Amino acid sequence: MLRIEFKNFVMDNKFTIRLAGIEDAQKLAEFCELLRESLEMPVQPEKLLSGVSAPIKDLSKGMYLVATETHKSELIGCLMITYEWDPGNNAFTWWIQEVFVDSNWRRKGVFQALYKHTIKMAKDKGNVCTIKIHVNDNNLNAQKTYKRIGMTDTSNFMYEFIL
């Protein structure tokens, strides 16, 4: 059974990173819709609220981390983590998904704070071997950001079959 223990994390007295609660679901759905529109991905608004609520209610599906300005409650960014078992390493791979930072807060360290806390959580958990993120070929800004924070290009391609 996957157990996640979480403590709020304050980054440089600027941002607080915390596990999302159900009270955050509506804002997360809005973030998700904006993200998908910006990536020209299909959006099904009628599914978003229940879709973002699912991992909040059941951590076996994943978890959302949210960022706020320290001592404030308004969400300014988020990411979702899902888990994949890696039998070769006898540990989990954590996948970062649904990364979104409010346009007023971009390039101010919000994603970096979320990412650093993800790394800290993975190290504290002790059974996580890798953190990965999928990035679209044409999202050059994101690719530069991921390289700048120490991630490496795996040169893998991703294929899908939509049901």
mmCIF file of C-alpha atoms in Angstrom:
data_model
loop_
_atom_site.group_PDB
_atom_site.id
_atom_site.type_symbol
_atom_site.label_atom_id
_atom_site.label_comp_id
_atom_site.label_asym_id
_atom_site.label_seq_id
_atom_site.Cartn_x
_atom_site.Cartn_y
_atom_site.Cartn_z
ATOM 1 C CA MET A 1 0.000 0.000 0.000
ATOM 2 C CA LEU A 2 1.258 3.450 -0.907
ATOM 3 C CA ARG A 3 1.410 5.839 2.028
ATOM 4 C CA ILE A 4 2.207 9.497 1.628
ATOM 5 C CA GLU A 5 3.128 11.558 4.652
ATOM 6 C CA PHE A 6 3.175 15.246 3.951
ATOM 7 C CA LYS A 7 4.250 18.358 5.764
ATOM 8 C CA ASN A 8 3.821 21.845 4.361
ATOM 9 C CA PHE A 9 7.046 23.178 2.944
ATOM 10 C CA VAL A 10 8.058 26.839 2.907
ATOM 11 C CA MET A 11 10.555 27.839 0.217
ATOM 12 C CA ASP A 12 12.727 30.881 0.970
ATOM 13 C CA ASN A 13 9.830 32.499 2.855
ATOM 14 C CA LYS A 14 8.230 33.120 -0.557
ATOM 15 C CA PHE A 15 6.072 30.085 -1.268
ATOM 16 C CA THR A 16 4.265 27.423 0.693
ATOM 17 C CA ILE A 17 3.933 24.028 -0.961
ATOM 18 C CA ARG A 18 1.216 21.738 0.354
ATOM 19 C CA LEU A 19 -0.830 18.725 -0.599
ATOM 20 C CA ALA A 20 -4.053 19.789 -2.318
ATOM 21 C CA GLY A 21 -7.307 19.415 -0.438
ATOM 22 C CA ILE A 22 -10.784 19.011 -1.860
ATOM 23 C CA GLU A 23 -11.306 22.752 -1.321
ATOM 24 C CA ASP A 24 -8.674 23.307 -4.053
ATOM 25 C CA ALA A 25 -10.408 21.149 -6.673
ATOM 26 C CA GLN A 26 -12.282 23.946 -8.471
ATOM 27 C CA LYS A 27 -9.137 26.059 -8.905
ATOM 28 C CA LEU A 28 -7.153 22.981 -10.005
ATOM 29 C CA ALA A 29 -9.825 22.265 -12.626
ATOM 30 C CA GLU A 30 -9.473 25.855 -13.881
ATOM 31 C CA PHE A 31 -5.683 25.476 -14.022
ATOM 32 C CA CYS A 32 -6.050 22.171 -15.868
ATOM 33 C CA GLU A 33 -8.395 23.712 -18.432
ATOM 34 C CA LEU A 34 -6.003 26.632 -19.062
ATOM 35 C CA LEU A 35 -3.067 24.242 -19.355
ATOM 36 C CA ARG A 36 -4.823 21.992 -21.853
ATOM 37 C CA GLU A 37 -6.001 24.950 -23.924
ATOM 38 C CA SER A 38 -2.459 26.365 -24.040
ATOM 39 C CA LEU A 39 -1.131 22.996 -25.269
ATOM 40 C CA GLU A 40 -3.986 22.706 -27.780
ATOM 41 C CA MET A 41 -5.155 19.520 -26.082
ATOM 42 C CA PRO A 42 -8.806 18.488 -26.021
ATOM 43 C CA VAL A 43 -10.702 19.877 -23.048
ATOM 44 C CA GLN A 44 -13.747 18.175 -21.571
ATOM 45 C CA PRO A 45 -14.846 20.672 -18.898
ATOM 46 C CA GLU A 46 -17.557 18.334 -17.613
ATOM 47 C CA LYS A 47 -14.852 15.821 -16.602
ATOM 48 C CA LEU A 48 -12.249 18.180 -15.142
ATOM 49 C CA LEU A 49 -13.645 18.695 -11.650
ATOM 50 C CA SER A 50 -14.167 14.997 -10.988
ATOM 51 C CA GLY A 51 -10.840 14.270 -12.707
ATOM 52 C CA VAL A 52 -8.810 16.547 -10.436
ATOM 53 C CA SER A 53 -10.821 15.491 -7.383
ATOM 54 C CA ALA A 54 -10.031 11.787 -7.863
ATOM 55 C CA PRO A 55 -6.368 11.866 -6.697
ATOM 56 C CA ILE A 56 -7.242 14.317 -3.927
ATOM 57 C CA LYS A 57 -9.732 11.789 -2.546
ATOM 58 C CA ASP A 58 -7.604 8.710 -3.302
ATOM 59 C CA LEU A 59 -3.801 9.103 -3.090
ATOM 60 C CA SER A 60 -3.298 5.749 -4.807
ATOM 61 C CA LYS A 61 -4.272 7.581 -8.021
ATOM 62 C CA GLY A 62 -1.730 10.360 -7.549
ATOM 63 C CA MET A 63 -1.423 13.582 -5.653
ATOM 64 C CA TYR A 64 -1.537 17.274 -6.373
ATOM 65 C CA LEU A 65 0.951 19.656 -4.842
ATOM 66 C CA VAL A 66 -0.119 23.285 -4.778
ATOM 67 C CA ALA A 67 1.840 26.470 -4.285
ATOM 68 C CA THR A 68 0.674 29.597 -2.531
ATOM 69 C CA GLU A 69 2.450 32.752 -1.607
ATOM 70 C CA THR A 70 3.600 32.275 1.995
ATOM 71 C CA HIS A 71 0.884 33.392 4.455
ATOM 72 C CA LYS A 72 -1.713 33.619 1.665
ATOM 73 C CA SER A 73 -4.276 31.100 0.479
ATOM 74 C CA GLU A 74 -4.678 31.812 -3.256
ATOM 75 C CA LEU A 75 -3.251 29.033 -5.425
ATOM 76 C CA ILE A 76 -0.561 30.254 -7.808
ATOM 77 C CA GLY A 77 0.689 26.937 -9.171
ATOM 78 C CA CYS A 78 0.356 23.185 -9.048
ATOM 79 C CA LEU A 79 1.639 19.884 -10.279
ATOM 80 C CA MET A 80 0.312 16.367 -10.092
ATOM 81 C CA ILE A 81 2.430 13.322 -9.297
ATOM 82 C CA THR A 82 1.465 9.833 -10.410
ATOM 83 C CA TYR A 83 3.332 6.643 -9.627
ATOM 84 C CA GLU A 84 4.671 3.791 -11.722
ATOM 85 C CA TRP A 85 6.366 0.691 -10.333
ATOM 86 C CA ASP A 86 9.844 -0.033 -11.748
ATOM 87 C CA PRO A 87 10.600 -3.725 -11.111
ATOM 88 C CA GLY A 88 14.201 -3.389 -12.307
ATOM 89 C CA ASN A 89 14.926 -0.887 -9.550
ATOM 90 C CA ASN A 90 12.449 -2.288 -7.032
ATOM 91 C CA ALA A 91 11.185 1.254 -6.551
ATOM 92 C CA PHE A 92 8.681 3.763 -7.865
ATOM 93 C CA THR A 93 9.074 6.233 -10.692
ATOM 94 C CA TRP A 94 7.169 9.422 -9.974
ATOM 95 C CA TRP A 95 5.705 11.158 -13.009
ATOM 96 C CA ILE A 96 5.141 14.912 -12.811
ATOM 97 C CA GLN A 97 2.018 15.905 -14.723
ATOM 98 C CA GLU A 98 -0.388 18.799 -15.041
ATOM 99 C CA VAL A 99 2.209 21.475 -14.258
ATOM 100 C CA PHE A 100 0.637 24.909 -14.197
ATOM 101 C CA VAL A 101 1.789 28.262 -12.845
ATOM 102 C CA ASP A 102 -0.473 31.314 -12.960
ATOM 103 C CA SER A 103 0.740 33.714 -15.663
ATOM 104 C CA ASN A 104 1.381 36.450 -13.057
ATOM 105 C CA TRP A 105 3.771 34.117 -11.212
ATOM 106 C CA ARG A 106 5.791 32.600 -14.042
ATOM 107 C CA ARG A 107 9.592 32.917 -13.908
ATOM 108 C CA LYS A 108 9.426 33.749 -10.197
ATOM 109 C CA GLY A 109 10.443 30.358 -8.812
ATOM 110 C CA VAL A 110 7.033 28.750 -8.276
ATOM 111 C CA PHE A 111 7.714 25.659 -10.393
ATOM 112 C CA GLN A 112 11.195 25.362 -8.910
ATOM 113 C CA ALA A 113 9.690 25.349 -5.398
ATOM 114 C CA LEU A 114 7.164 22.671 -6.398
ATOM 115 C CA TYR A 115 9.908 20.600 -8.040
ATOM 116 C CA LYS A 116 12.338 20.908 -5.120
ATOM 117 C CA HIS A 117 9.632 19.763 -2.757
ATOM 118 C CA THR A 118 8.809 16.836 -5.037
ATOM 119 C CA ILE A 119 12.475 15.775 -4.868
ATOM 120 C CA LYS A 120 12.507 16.154 -1.080
ATOM 121 C CA MET A 121 9.358 14.046 -0.743
ATOM 122 C CA ALA A 122 10.762 11.354 -3.054
ATOM 123 C CA LYS A 123 14.018 11.183 -1.089
ATOM 124 C CA ASP A 124 12.151 11.091 2.226
ATOM 125 C CA LYS A 125 9.891 8.315 0.921
ATOM 126 C CA GLY A 126 12.937 6.167 0.240
ATOM 127 C CA ASN A 127 11.423 3.931 -2.423
ATOM 128 C CA VAL A 128 11.456 6.319 -5.386
ATOM 129 C CA CYS A 129 14.228 5.864 -7.946
ATOM 130 C CA THR A 130 13.325 8.390 -10.650
ATOM 131 C CA ILE A 131 11.260 11.507 -11.242
ATOM 132 C CA LYS A 132 10.135 11.977 -14.848
ATOM 133 C CA ILE A 133 8.082 14.455 -16.816
ATOM 134 C CA HIS A 134 6.653 14.316 -20.320
ATOM 135 C CA VAL A 135 7.049 17.498 -22.348
ATOM 136 C CA ASN A 136 5.642 18.311 -25.773
ATOM 137 C CA ASP A 137 8.188 18.673 -28.590
ATOM 138 C CA ASN A 138 7.089 22.240 -29.290
ATOM 139 C CA ASN A 139 7.161 23.429 -25.661
ATOM 140 C CA LEU A 140 10.700 24.814 -25.808
ATOM 141 C CA ASN A 141 10.328 27.035 -22.726
ATOM 142 C CA ALA A 142 9.406 24.036 -20.581
ATOM 143 C CA GLN A 143 12.285 22.003 -22.029
ATOM 144 C CA LYS A 144 14.744 24.782 -21.124
ATOM 145 C CA THR A 145 13.293 25.006 -17.620
ATOM 146 C CA TYR A 146 13.595 21.261 -17.015
ATOM 147 C CA LYS A 147 17.210 21.241 -18.213
ATOM 148 C CA ARG A 148 18.028 24.279 -16.069
ATOM 149 C CA ILE A 149 16.776 22.542 -12.909
ATOM 150 C CA GLY A 150 18.883 19.461 -13.578
ATOM 151 C CA MET A 151 16.635 17.084 -15.490
ATOM 152 C CA THR A 152 18.094 15.277 -18.506
ATOM 153 C CA ASP A 153 16.583 14.540 -21.908
ATOM 154 C CA THR A 154 15.959 10.811 -22.195
ATOM 155 C CA SER A 155 15.292 10.993 -25.960
ATOM 156 C CA ASN A 156 12.297 8.694 -25.494
ATOM 157 C CA PHE A 157 9.213 8.981 -27.641
ATOM 158 C CA MET A 158 5.728 8.482 -26.297
ATOM 159 C CA TYR A 159 2.912 6.766 -28.148
ATOM 160 C CA GLU A 160 -0.689 6.383 -27.141
ATOM 161 C CA PHE A 161 -3.863 4.564 -28.050
ATOM 162 C CA ILE A 162 -6.987 6.502 -27.109
ATOM 163 C CA LEU A 163 -9.960 4.409 -26.013
#
